[in-house]
CSV table of C-alpha atoms and ligand atoms in Angstrom, one decimal:
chain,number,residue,atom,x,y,z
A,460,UNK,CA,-6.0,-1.2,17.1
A,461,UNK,CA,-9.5,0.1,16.2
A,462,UNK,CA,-11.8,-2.2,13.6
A,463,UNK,CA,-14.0,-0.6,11.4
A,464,UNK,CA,-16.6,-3.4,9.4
A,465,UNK,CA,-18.0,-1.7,6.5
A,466,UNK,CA,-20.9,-4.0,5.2
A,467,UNK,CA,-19.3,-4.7,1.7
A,468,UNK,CA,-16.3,-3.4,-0.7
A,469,UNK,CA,-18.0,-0.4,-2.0
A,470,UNK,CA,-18.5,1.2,1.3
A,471,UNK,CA,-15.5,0.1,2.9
A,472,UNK,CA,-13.5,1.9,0.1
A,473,UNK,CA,-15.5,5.1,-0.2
A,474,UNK,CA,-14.7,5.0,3.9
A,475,UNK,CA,-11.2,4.5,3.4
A,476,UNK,CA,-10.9,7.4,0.6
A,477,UNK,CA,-12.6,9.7,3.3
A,478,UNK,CA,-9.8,9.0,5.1
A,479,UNK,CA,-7.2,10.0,2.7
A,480,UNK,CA,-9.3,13.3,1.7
A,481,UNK,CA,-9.1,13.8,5.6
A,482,UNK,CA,-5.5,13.8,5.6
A,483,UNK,CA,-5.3,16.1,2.6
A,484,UNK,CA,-8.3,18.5,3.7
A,485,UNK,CA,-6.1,19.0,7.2
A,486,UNK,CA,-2.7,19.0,5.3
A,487,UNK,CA,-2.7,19.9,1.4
A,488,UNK,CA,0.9,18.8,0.8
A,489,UNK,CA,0.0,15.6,2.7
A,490,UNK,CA,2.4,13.2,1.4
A,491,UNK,CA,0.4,9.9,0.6
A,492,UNK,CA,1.3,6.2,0.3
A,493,UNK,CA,-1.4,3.8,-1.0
A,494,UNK,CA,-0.4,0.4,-1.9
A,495,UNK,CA,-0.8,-1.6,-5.1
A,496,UNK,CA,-2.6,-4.8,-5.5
A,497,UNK,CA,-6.4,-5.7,-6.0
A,498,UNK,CA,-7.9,-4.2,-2.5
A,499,UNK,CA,-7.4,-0.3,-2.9
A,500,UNK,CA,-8.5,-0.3,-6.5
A,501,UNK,CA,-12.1,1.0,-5.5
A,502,UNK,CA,-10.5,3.2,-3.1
A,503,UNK,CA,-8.9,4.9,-5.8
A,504,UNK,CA,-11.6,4.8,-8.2
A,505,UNK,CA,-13.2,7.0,-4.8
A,506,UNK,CA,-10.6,9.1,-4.7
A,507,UNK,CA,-10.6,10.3,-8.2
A,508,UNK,CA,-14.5,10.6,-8.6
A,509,UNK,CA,-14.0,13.3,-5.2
A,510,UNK,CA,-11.2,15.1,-7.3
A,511,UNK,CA,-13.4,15.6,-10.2
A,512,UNK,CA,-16.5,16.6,-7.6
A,513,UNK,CA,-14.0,19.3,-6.5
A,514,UNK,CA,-14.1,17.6,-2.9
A,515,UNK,CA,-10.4,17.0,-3.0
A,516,UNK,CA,-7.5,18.7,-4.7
A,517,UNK,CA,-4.5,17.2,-4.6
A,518,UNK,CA,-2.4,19.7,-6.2
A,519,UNK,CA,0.2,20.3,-3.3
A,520,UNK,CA,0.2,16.8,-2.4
A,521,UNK,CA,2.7,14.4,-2.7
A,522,UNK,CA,2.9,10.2,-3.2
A,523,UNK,CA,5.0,7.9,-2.1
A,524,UNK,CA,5.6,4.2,-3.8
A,525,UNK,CA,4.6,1.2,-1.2
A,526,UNK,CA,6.6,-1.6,-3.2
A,527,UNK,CA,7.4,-3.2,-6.5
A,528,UNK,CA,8.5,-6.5,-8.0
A,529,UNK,CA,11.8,-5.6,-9.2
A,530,UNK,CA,12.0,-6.7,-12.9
A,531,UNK,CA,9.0,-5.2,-14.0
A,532,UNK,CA,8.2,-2.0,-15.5
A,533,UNK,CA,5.4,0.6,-16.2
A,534,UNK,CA,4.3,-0.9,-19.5
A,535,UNK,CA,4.4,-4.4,-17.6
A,536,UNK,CA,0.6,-6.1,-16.8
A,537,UNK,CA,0.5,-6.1,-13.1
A,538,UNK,CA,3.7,-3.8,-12.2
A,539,UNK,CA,2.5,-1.9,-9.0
A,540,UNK,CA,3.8,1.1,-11.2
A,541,UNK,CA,1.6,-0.1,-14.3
A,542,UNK,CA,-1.4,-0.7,-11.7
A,543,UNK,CA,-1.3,2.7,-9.9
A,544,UNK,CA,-0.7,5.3,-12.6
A,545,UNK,CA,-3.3,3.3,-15.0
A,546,UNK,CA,-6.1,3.4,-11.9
A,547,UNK,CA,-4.9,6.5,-10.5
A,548,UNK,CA,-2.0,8.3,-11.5
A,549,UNK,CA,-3.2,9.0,-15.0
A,550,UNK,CA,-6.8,10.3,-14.2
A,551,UNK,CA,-5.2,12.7,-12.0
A,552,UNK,CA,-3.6,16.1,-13.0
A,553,UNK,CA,-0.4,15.6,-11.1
A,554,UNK,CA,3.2,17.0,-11.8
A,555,UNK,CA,6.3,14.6,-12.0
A,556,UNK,CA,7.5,16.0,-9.1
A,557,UNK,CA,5.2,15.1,-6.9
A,558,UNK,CA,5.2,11.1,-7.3
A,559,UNK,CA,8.4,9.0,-6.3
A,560,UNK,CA,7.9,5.5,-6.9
A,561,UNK,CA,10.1,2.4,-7.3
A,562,UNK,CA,12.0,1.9,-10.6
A,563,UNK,CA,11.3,-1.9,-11.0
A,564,UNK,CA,13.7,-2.2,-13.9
A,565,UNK,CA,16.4,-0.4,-11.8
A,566,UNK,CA,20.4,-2.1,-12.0
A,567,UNK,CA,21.0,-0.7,-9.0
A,568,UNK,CA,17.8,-1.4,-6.4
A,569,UNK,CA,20.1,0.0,-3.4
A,570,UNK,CA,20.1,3.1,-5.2
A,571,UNK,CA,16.7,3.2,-5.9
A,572,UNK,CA,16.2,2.7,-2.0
A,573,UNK,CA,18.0,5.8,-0.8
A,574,UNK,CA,16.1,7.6,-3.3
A,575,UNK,CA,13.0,6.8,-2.0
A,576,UNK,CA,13.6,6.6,1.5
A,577,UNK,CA,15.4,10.5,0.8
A,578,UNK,CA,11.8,11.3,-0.8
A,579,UNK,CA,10.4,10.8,2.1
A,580,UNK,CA,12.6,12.6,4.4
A,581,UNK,CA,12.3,15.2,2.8
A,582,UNK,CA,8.3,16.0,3.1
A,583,UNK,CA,9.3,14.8,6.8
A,584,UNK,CA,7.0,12.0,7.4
A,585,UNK,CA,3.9,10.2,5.6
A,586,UNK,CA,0.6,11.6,6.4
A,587,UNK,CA,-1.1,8.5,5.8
A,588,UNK,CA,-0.4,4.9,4.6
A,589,UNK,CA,-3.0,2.3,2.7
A,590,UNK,CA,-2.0,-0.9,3.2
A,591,UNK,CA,-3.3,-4.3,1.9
A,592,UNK,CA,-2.9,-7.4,3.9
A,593,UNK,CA,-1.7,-10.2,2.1
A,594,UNK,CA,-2.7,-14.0,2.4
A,595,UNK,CA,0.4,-14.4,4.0
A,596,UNK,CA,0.1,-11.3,6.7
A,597,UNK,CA,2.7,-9.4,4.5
A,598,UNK,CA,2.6,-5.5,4.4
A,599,UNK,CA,3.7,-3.9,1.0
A,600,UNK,CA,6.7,-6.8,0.8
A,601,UNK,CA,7.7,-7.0,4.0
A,602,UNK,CA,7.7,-10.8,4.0
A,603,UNK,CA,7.0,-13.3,7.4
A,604,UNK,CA,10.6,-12.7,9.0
A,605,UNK,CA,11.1,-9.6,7.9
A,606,UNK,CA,13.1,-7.3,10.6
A,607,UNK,CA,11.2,-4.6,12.2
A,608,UNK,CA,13.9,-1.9,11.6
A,609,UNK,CA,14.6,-1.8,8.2
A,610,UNK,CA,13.3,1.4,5.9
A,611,UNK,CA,13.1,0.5,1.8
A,612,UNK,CA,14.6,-2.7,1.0
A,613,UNK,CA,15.0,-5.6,-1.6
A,614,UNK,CA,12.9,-8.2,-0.5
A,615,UNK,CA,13.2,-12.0,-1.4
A,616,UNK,CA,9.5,-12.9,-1.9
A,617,UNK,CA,7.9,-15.4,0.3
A,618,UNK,CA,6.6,-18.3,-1.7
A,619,UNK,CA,3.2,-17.5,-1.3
A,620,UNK,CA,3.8,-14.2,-2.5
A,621,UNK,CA,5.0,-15.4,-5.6
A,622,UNK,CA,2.0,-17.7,-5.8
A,623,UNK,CA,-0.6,-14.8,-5.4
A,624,UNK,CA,1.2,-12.9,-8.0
A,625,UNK,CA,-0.2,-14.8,-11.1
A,626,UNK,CA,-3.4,-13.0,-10.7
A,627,UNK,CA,-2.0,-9.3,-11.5
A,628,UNK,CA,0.6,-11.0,-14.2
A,629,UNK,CA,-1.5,-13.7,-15.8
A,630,UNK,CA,1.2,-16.1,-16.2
A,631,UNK,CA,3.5,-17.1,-13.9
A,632,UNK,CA,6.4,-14.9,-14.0
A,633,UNK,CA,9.1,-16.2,-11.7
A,634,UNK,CA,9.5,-12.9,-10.0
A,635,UNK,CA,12.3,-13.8,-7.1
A,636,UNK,CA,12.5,-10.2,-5.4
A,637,UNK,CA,11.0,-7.3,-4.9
A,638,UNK,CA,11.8,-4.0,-3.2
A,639,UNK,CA,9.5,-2.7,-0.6
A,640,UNK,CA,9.3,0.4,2.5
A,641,UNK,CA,10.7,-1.2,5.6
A,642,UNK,CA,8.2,-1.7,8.9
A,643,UNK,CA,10.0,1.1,10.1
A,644,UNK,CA,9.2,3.4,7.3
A,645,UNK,CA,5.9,2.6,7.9
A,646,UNK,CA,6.0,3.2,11.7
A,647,UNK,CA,6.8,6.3,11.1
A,648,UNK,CA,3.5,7.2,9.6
A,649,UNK,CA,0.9,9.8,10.9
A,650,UNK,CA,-2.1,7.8,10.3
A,651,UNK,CA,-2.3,3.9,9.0
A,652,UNK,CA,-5.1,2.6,7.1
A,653,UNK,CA,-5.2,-1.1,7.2
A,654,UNK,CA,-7.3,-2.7,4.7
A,655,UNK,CA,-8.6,-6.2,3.9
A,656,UNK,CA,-11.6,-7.0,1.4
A,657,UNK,CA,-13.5,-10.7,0.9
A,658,UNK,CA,-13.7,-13.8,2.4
A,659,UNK,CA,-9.9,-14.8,1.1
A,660,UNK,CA,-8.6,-12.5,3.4
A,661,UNK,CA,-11.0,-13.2,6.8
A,662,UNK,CA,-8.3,-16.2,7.9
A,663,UNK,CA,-5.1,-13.8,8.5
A,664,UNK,CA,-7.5,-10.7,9.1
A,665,UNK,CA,-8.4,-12.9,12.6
A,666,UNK,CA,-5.3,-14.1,12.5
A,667,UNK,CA,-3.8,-10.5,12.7
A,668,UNK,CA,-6.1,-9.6,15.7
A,669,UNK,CA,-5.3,-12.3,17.6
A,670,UNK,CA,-2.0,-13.6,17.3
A,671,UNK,CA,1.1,-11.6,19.5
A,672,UNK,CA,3.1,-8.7,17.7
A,673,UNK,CA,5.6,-10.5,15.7
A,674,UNK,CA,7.7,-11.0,12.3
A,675,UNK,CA,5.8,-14.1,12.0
A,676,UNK,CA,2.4,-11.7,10.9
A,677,UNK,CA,4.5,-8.5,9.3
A,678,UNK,CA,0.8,-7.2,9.5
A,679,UNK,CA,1.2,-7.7,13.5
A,680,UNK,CA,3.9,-4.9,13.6
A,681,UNK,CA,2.1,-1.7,13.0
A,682,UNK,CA,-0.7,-2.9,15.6
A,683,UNK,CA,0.4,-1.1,18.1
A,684,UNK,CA,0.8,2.0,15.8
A,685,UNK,CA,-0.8,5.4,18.1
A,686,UNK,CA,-2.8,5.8,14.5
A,687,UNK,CA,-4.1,2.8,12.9
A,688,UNK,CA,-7.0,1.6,12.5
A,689,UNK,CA,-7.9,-1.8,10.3
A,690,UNK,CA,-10.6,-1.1,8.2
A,691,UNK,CA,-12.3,-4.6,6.3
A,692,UNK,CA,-15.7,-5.1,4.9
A,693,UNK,CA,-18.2,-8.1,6.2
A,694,UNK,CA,-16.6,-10.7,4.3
A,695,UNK,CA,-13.1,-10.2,5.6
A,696,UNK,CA,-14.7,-10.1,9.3
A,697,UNK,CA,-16.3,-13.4,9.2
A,698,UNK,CA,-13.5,-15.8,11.5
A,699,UNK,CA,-13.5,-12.6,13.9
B,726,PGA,P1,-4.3,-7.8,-2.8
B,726,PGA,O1,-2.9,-8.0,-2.2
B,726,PGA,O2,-4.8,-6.4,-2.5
B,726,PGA,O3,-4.2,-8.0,-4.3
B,726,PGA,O4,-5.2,-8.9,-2.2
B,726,PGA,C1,-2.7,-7.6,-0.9
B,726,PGA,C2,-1.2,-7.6,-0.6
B,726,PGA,O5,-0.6,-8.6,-1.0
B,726,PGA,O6,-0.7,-6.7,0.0
């Protein structure tokens, strides 16, 4: 897996937006996944500042949702839904059709899976992937355990997930599941970006390098990816 240690957060997501206007720039209907949480919010605060410069268009691409606590919707603080369109989404001029992301208020989350994994089979394959690490090695919610082969499923969320999630909610919200691409949706990317920001996240960033490929780190599975490179900023490389 390559490393690449941008000095701090700024830089490391301006480098990580180049990345995605790479993908786009070589493919216009690139279809893009780019997870919620805290880490990519600069990226996408990058990636809309190119699309105003003109250095990006991103009118024939496509996005894909990475995950979503189910129970929560768009006008819910701290929904990956709420989070993406309000940093992202919204300051774009995109059409309906060419976002697909998880219904968190959905009766029927097995639905909502086929849909999304049917999303993506029909643009083929994602072009590229932005993925957080969590403090627990998770990728989007696929949870320590988690098999290797599944595409979108409900996840039951690891305790430490449900921890973390007071900081995008406020309040504890006793958020049991969520529903999440599999590993093997995300396999099947083109390119992976692997991102970790701050000293928080510089225990399972090493932890990731070093330990075997294994459910025990989900983040462990895509190592091995032909495509993926783990891109942190100084803080997050200091136990390396
Ligand atoms: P964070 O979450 O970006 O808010 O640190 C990462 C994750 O849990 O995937």
């Amino acid at each position: 897996m390559n490393v690449e240690i941008k000095e701090d957060y700024p830089q490391l997501c301006a480098a990580v937006a180049e990345q995605v206007i790479a993908s786009v720039t070589a493919k216009p209907d690139a279809l893009i996944c780019i997870a919620g949480g805290d880490t990519p919010l600069g990226v996408f605060e990058a990636l809309v500042n190119a699309s105003n410069a003109g250095r990006v268009d991103f009118s024939h691409a496509s996005f894909i949702g990475l995950d979503e606590w189910l129970g929560l919707g768009r006008s819910d603080k701290g929904s990956c839904r709420e989070m993406i369109w309000h940093h992202f989404f919204d300051k774009l001029t995109l059409r309906d059709e060419q976002i697909c992301f998880f219904d968190g208020l959905t009766h029927d989350p097995q639905a909502e899976c086929l849909r999304v994994d049917a999303f993506i089979a029909a643009h083929q394959q994602i072009d590229i992937i932005v993925l957080g690490i969590g403090m627990n090695g998770h990728i989007g919610f696929n949870e320590p355990g988690v098999s290797p082969d599944k595409s979108c499923h409900v996840v039951d969320l690891d305790a430490i997930t449900q921890a973390v999630s007071v900081k995008y909610f406020g309040k504890p919200l006793n958020i049991k599941q969520g529903i999440s691409l599999g590993i093997k949706t995300i396999r099947a990317a083109k390119r992976i970006i692997l991102m970790a920001s701050g000293e928080k996240k510089s225990t399972i960033v090493a932890k990731t390098l070093q330990a075997e490929i294994g459910t025990e780190i989900p983040a462990t599975l895509v190592k091995d990816h032909p495509s993926i490179t783990l891109m942190i900023d100084r803080a997050a490389s200091s136990q390396l």
